[in-house]
XYZ file of N, CA and C in Angstrom:
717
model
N 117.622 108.021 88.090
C 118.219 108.936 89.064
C 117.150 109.896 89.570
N 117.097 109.892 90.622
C 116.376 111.318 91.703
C 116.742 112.384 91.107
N 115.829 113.173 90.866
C 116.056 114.538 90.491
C 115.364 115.505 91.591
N 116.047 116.461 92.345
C 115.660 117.694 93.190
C 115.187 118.611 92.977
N 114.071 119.501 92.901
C 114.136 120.789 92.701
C 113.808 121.505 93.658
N 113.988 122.792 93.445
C 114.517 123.372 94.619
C 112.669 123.945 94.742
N 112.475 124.192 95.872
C 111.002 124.348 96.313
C 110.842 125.281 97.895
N 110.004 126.299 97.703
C 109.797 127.266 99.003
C 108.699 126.429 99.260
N 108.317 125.013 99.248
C 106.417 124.599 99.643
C 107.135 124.369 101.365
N 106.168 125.138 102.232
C 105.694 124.925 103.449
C 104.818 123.636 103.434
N 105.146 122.855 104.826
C 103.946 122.269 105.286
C 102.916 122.644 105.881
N 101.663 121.955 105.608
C 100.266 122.247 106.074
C 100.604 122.155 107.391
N 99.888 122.956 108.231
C 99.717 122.893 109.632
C 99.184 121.428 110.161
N 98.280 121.141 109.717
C 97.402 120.274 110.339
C 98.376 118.883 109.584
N 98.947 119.230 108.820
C 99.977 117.391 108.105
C 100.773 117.319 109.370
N 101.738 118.413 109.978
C 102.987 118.514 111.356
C 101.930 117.613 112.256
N 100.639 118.694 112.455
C 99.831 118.402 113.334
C 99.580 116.521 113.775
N 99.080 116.438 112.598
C 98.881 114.493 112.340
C 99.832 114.196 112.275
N 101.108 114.259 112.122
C 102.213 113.683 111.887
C 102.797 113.124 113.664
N 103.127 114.310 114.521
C 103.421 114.553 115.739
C 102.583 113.900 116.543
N 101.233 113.734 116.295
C 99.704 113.132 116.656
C 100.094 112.095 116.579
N 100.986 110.866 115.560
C 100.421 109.835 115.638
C 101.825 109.451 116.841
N 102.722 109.999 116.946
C 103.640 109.459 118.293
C 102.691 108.729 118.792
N 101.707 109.376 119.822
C 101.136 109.294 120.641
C 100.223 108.436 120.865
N 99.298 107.902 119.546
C 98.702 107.772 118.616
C 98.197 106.949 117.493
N 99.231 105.467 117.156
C 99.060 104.945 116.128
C 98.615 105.083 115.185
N 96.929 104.791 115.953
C 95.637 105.024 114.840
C 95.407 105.969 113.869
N 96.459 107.348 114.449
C 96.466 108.502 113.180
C 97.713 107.737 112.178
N 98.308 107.015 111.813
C 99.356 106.829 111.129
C 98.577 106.713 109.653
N 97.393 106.003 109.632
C 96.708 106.410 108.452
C 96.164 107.551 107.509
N 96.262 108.379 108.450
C 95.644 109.671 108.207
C 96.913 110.429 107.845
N 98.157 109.778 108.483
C 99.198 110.929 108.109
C 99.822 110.299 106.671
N 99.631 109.469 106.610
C 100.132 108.983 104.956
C 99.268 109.755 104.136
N 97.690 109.745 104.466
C 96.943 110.524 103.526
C 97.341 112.131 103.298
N 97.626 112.778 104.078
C 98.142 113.778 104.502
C 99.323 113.873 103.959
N 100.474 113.116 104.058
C 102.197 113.245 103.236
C 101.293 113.068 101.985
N 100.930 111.858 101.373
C 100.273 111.757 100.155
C 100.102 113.097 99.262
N 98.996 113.728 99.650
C 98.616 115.387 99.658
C 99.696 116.281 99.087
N 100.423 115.732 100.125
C 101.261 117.372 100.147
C 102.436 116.849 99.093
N 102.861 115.588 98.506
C 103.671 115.637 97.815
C 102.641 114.615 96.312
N 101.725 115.551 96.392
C 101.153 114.901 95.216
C 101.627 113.368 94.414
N 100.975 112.926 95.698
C 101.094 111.238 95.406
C 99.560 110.731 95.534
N 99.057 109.516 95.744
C 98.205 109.157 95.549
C 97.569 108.336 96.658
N 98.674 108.048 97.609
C 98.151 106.564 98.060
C 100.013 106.403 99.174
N 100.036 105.499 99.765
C 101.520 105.186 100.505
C 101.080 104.089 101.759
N 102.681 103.912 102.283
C 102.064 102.704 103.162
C 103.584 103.198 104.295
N 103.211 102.506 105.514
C 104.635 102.640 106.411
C 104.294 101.297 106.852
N 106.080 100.944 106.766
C 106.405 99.140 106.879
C 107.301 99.462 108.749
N 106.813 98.255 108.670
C 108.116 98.480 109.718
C 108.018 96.973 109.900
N 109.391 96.589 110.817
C 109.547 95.241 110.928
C 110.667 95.242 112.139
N 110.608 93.972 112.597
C 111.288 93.933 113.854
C 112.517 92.530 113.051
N 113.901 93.521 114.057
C 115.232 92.965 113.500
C 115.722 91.825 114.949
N 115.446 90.633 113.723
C 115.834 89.145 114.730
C 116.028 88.277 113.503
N 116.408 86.897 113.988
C 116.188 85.742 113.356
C 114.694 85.574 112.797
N 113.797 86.015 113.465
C 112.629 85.298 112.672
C 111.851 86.479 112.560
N 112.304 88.161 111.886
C 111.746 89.411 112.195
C 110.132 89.040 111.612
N 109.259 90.139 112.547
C 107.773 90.099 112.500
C 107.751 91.637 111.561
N 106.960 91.341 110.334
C 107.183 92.201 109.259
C 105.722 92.727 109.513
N 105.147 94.139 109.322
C 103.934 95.226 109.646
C 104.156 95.647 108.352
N 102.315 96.075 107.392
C 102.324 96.831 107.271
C 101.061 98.063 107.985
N 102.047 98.599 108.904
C 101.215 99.390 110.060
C 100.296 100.535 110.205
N 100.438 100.822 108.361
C 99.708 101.914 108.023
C 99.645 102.105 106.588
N 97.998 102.171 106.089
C 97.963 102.305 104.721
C 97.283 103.599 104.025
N 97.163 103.744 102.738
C 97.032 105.023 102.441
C 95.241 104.688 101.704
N 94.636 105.743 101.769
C 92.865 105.276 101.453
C 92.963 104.425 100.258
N 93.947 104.930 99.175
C 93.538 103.616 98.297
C 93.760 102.061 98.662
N 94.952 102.361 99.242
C 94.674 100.498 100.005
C 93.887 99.898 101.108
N 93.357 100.845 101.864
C 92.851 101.058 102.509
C 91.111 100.212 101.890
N 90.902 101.305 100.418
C 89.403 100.740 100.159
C 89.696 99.443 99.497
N 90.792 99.326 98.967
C 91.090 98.333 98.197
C 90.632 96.793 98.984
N 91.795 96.745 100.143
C 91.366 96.278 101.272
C 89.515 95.670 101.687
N 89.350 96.798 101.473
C 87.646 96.458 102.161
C 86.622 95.975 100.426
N 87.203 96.469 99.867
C 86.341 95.356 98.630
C 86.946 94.597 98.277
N 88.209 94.311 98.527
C 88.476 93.021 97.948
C 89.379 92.329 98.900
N 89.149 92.074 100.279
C 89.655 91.296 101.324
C 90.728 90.382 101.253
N 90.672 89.460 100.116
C 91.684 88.381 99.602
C 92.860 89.076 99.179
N 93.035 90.500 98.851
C 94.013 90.858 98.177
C 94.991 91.161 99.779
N 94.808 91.353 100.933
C 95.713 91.498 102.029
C 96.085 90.203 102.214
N 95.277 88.973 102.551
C 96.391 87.540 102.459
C 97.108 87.407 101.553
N 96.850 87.912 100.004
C 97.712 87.413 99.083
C 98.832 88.602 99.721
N 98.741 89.792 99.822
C 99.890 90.359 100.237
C 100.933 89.738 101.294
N 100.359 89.727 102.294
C 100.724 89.364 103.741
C 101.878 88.046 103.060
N 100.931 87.180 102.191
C 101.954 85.832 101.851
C 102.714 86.059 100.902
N 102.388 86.748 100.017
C 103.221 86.694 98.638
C 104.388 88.064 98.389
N 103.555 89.372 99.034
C 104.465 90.500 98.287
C 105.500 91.122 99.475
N 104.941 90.656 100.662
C 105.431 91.137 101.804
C 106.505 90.248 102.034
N 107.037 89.185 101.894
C 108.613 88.798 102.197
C 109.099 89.592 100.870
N 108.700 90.004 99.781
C 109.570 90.614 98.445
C 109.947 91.870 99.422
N 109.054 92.976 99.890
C 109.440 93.751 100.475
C 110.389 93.772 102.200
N 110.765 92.767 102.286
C 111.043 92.436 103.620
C 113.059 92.730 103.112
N 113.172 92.048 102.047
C 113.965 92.000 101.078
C 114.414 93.650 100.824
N 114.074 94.309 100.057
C 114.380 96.000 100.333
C 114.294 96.964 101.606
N 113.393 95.856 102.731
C 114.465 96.420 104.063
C 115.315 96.100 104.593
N 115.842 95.098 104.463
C 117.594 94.447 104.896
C 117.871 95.267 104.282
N 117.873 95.377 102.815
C 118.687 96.006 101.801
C 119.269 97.254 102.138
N 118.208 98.234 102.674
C 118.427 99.561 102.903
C 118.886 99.966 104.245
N 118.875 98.976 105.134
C 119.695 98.850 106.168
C 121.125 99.586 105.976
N 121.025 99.267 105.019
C 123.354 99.601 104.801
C 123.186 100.684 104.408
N 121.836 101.773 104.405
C 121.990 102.733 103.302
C 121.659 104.143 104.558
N 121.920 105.223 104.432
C 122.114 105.764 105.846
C 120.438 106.291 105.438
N 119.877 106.570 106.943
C 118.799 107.075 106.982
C 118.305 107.885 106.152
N 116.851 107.797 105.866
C 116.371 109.142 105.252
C 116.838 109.376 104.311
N 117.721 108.821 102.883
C 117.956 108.791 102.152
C 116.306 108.298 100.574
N 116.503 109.029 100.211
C 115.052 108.728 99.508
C 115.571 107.701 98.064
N 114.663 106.886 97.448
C 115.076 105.952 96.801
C 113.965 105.797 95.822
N 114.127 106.009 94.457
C 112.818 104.878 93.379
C 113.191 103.596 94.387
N 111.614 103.199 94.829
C 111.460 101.592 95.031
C 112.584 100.875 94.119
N 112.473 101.157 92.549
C 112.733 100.283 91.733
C 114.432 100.041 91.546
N 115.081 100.909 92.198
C 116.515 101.266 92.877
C 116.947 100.612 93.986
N 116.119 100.336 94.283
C 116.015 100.149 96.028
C 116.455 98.464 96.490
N 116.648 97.974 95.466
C 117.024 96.246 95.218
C 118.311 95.797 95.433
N 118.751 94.740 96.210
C 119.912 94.200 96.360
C 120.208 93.564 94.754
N 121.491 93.506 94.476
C 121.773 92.900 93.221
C 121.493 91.668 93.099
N 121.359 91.389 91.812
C 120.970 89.868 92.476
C 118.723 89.316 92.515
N 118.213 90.508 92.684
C 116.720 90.436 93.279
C 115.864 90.791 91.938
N 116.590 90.872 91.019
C 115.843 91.260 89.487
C 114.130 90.618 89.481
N 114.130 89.291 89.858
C 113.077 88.807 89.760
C 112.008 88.892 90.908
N 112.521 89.395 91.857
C 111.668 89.724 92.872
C 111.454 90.939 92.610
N 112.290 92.385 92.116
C 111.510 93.564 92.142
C 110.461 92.890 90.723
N 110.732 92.599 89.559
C 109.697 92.836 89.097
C 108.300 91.971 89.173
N 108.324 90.835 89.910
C 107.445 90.449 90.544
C 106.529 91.612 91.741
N 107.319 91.893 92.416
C 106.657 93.167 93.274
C 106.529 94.287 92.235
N 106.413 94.583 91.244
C 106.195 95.945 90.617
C 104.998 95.329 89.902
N 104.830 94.300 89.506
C 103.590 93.722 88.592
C 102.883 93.704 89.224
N 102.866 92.911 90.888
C 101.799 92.963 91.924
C 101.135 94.433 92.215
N 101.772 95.105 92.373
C 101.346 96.225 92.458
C 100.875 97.312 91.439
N 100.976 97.077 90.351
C 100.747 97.816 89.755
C 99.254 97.119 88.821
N 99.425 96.021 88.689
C 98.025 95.101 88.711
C 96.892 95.626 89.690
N 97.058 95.603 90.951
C 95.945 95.611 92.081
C 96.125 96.671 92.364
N 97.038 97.661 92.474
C 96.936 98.938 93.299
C 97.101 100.754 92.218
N 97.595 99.617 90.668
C 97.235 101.114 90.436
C 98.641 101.669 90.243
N 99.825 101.348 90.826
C 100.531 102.228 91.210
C 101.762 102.061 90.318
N 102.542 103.286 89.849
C 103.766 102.949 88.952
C 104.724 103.469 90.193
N 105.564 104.737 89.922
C 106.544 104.785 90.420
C 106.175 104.896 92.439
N 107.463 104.849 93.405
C 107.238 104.461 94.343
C 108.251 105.099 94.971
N 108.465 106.227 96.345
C 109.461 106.587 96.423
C 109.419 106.039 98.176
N 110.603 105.404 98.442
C 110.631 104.876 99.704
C 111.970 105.445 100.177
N 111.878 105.525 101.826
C 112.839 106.291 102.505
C 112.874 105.104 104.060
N 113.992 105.028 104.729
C 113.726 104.010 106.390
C 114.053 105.807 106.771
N 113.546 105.482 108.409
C 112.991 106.448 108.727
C 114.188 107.218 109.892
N 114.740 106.021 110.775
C 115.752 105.975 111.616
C 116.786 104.893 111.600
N 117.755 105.083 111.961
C 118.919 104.147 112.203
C 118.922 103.073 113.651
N 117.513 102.400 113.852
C 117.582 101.659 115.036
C 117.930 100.467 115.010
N 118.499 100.094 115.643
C 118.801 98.492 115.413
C 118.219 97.656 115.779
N 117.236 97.667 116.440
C 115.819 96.528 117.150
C 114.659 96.769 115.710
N 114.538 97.852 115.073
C 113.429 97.925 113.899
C 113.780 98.413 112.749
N 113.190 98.370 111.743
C 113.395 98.604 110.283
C 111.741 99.539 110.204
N 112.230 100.738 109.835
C 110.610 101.666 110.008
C 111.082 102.341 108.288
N 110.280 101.975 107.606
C 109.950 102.497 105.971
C 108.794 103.183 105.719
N 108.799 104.677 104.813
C 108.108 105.391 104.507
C 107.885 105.267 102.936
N 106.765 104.880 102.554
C 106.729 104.691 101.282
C 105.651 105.606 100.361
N 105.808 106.164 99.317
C 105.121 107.212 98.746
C 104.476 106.488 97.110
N 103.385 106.555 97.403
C 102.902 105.659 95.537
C 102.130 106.776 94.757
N 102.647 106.809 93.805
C 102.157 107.401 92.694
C 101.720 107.124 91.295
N 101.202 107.823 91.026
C 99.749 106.566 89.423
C 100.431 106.236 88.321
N 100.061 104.811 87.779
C 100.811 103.879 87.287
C 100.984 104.375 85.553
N 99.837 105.660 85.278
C 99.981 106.297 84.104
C 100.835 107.930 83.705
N 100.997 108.245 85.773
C 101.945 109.068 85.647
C 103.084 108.748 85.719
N 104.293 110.346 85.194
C 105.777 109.767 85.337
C 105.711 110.837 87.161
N 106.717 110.797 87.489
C 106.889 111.647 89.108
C 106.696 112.470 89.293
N 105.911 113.655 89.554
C 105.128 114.463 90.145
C 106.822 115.558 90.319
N 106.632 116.886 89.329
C 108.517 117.288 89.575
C 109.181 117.555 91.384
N 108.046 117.879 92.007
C 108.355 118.284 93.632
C 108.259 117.535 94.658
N 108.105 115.894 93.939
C 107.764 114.748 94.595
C 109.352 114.671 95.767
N 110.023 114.537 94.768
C 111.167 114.376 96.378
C 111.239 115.057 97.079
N 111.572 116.321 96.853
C 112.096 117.698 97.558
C 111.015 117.762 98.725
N 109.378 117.884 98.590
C 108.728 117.872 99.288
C 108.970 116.489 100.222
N 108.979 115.227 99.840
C 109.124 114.286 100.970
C 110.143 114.612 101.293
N 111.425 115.206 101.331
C 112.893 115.386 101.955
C 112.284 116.233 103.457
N 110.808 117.147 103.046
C 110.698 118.266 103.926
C 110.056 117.368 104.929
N 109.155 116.257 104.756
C 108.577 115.143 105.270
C 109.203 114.395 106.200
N 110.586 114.045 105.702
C 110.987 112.601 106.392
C 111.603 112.932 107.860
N 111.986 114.658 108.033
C 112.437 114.756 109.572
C 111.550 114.667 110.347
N 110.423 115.183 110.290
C 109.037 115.348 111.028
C 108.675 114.017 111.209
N 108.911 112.920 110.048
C 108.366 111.307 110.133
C 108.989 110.678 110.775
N 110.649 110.859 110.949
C 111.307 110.358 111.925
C 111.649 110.424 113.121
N 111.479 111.365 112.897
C 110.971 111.997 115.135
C 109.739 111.340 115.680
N 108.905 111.449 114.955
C 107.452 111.047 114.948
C 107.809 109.467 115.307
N 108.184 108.868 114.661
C 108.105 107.067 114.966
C 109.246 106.897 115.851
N 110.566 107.640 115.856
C 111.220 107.789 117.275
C 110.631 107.393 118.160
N 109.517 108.868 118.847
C 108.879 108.979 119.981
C 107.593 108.187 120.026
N 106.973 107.043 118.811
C 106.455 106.400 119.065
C 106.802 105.304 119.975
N 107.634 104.491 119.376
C 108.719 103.507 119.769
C 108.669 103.895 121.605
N 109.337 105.110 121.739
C 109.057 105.277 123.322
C 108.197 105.420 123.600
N 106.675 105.634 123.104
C 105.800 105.926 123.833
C 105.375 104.314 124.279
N 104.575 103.320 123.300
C 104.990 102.303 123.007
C 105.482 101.524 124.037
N 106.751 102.033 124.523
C 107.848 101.060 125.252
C 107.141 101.511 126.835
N 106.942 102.917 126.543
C 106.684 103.388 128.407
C 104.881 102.749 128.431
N 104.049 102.565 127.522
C 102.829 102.202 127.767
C 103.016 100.877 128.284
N 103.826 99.889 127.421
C 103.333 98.482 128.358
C 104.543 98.293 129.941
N 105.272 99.155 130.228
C 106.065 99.712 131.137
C 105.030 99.878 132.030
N 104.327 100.930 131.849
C 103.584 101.384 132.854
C 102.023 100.637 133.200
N 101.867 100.080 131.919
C 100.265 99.787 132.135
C 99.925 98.888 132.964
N 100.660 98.320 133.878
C 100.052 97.626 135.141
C 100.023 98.389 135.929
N 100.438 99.339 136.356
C 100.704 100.688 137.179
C 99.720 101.595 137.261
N 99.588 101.248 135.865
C 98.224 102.681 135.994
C 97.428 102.104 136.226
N 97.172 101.078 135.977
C 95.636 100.591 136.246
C 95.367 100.466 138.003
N 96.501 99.889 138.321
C 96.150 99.692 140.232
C 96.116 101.130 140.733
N 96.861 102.148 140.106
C 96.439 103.541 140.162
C 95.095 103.978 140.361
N 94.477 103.580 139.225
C 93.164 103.833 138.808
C 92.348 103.437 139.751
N 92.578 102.572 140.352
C 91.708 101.773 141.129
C 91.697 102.309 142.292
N 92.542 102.736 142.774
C 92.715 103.173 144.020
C 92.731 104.746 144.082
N 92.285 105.686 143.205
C 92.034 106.801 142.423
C 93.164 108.292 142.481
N 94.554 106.948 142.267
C 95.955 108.037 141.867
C 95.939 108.269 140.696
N 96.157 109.610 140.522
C 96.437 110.269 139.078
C 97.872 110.043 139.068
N 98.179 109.605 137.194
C 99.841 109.883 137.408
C 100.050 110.072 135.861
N 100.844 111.356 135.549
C 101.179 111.998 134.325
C 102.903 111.368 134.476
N 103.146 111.324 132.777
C 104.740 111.159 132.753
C 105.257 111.551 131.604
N 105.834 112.809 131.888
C 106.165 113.765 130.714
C 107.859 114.333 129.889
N 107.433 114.192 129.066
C 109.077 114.655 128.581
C 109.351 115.642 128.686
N 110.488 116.408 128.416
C 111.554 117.714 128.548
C 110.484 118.478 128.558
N 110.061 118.426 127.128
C 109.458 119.331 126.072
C 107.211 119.921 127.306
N 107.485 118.891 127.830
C 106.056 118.964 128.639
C 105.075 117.819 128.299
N 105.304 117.357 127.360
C 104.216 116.573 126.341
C 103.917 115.164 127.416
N 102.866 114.908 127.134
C 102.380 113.648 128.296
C 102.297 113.199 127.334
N 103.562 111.603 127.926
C 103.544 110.502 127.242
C 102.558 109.194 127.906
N 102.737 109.457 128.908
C 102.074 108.327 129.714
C 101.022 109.150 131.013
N 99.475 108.532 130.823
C 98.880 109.422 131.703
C 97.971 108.282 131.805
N 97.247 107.926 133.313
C 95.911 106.818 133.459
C 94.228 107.822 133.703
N 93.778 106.673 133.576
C 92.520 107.492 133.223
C 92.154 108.418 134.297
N 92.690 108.221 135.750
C 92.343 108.982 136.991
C 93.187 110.400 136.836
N 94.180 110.534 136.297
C 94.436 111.761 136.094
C 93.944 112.250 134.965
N 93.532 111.892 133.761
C 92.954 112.767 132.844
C 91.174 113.157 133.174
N 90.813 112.452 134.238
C 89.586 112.868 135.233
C 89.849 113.714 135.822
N 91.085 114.047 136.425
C 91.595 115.198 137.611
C 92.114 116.575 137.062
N 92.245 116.215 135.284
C 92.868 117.314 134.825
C 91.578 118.289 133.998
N 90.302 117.015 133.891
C 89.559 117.551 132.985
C 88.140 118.349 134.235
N 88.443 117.354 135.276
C 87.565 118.287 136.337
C 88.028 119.989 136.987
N 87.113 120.463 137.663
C 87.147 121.702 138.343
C 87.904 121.329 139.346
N 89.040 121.029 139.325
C 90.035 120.751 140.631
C 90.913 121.603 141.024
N 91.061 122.459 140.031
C 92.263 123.671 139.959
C 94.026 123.134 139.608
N 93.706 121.795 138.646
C 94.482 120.744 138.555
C 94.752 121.668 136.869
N 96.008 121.579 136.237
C 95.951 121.912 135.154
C 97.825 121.677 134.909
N 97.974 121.580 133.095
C 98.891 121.598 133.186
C 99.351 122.815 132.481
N 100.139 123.653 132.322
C 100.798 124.453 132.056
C 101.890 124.396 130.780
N 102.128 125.557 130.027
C 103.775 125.731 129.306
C 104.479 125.338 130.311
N 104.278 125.918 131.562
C 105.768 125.462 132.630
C 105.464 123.770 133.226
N 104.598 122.965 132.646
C 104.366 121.573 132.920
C 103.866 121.809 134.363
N 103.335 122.670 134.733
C 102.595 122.202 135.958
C 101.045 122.751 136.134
């Protein structure tokens, strides 16, 4: 069972910062696991996501530095993943499908009945190659085109870190807005990216911004027009 305690920990500026960053962003999604990692004294984490069809295309879209180096010295260990541990985990995202968002879970909880031999196959794999004992995983939103999982690893000689949940509870709203507005950003980039480019060419600037002001979609001729002496700028009031 999850145990809560009650906790005044603020987030780091710069974790919101990377977090909100990677909307926009992908490539920070690594950096923000390292970063959640941090702040809820974990070690290491990964974000899954997978696309919901008959033949779903399973990601893991972001890893935490230990898998990360793991990865780069020992190369063979991502095919064996990719083939072997990644349908086990494909398995605890159907699963958690039925389970309402943002609900936090021991991995080792986290199993359809029935899957005895697949979690502990996936707990040996991992804890063999990565080090890692307990595992706290959360899905991120309720979408029905994707399955987006936040996963938290912690060392295979510790027991749970006491502020480990409470702190990811403070985590998972910021993470789920965050891959929300990825998803749209995402959707408006290959939307637009024939657009901008004949833009470009023909040297139209074109910004495309939400409520809030934030440029989701911008081509390279306007971030030339915004960064030159044009008297071009954008504003709190978005203009």
């Amino acid at each position: 069972m999850l145990t809560r305690m009650s906790t005044k920990k603020v987030l780091e500026t710069d974790t919101l910062t990377s977090i909100y960053g990677a909307a926009l962003s992908s490539n920070l999604w690594d950096e923000v696991i390292d970063r959640c990692a941090a702040e809820s004294e974990a070690f290491s984490g990964a974000f899954l996501t997978q696309e919901v069809g008959t033949d779903p295309e399973y990601s893991l879209s972001a890893r935490g530095a230990l898998i990360r180096e793991k990865i780069r010295t020992e190369p063979e260990l991502l095919t064996q993943y990719i083939s072997d541990i990644s349908p086990l985990e494909s398995i605890i995202l159907n699963h958690l499908r039925e389970a309402p968002s943002r609900k936090i879970w021991l991995v080792k909880d986290a199993w359809p009945a029935g899957a005895e031999a697949e979690a502990e196959l996936h707990a040996e794999w991992i804890a063999r190659h990565l080090g890692v004992g307990p595992m706290l995983i959360a899905s991120l939103n309720e979408n029905p085109r994707i399955n987006e999982m936040f996963i938290l690893h912690f060392r295979l000689d510790e027991t749970l870190p006491t502020r480990a949940v409470s702190t990811f509870e403070l985590l998972l709203p910021h993470l789920a807005k965050s891959a929300e507005m990825s998803v749209l950003y995402s959707s408006l980039q290959r939307r637009y990216s024939a657009i901008l480019t004949v833009l470009n060419k023909v040297g139209i600037g074109l910004c495309v911004l939400d409520k809030a002001g934030n440029i989701l979609v911008n081509n390279d001729e306007a971030t030339r027009m915004l960064s030159g002496n044009h008297g071009i700028t954008l504003s709190n009031n978005r203009f």
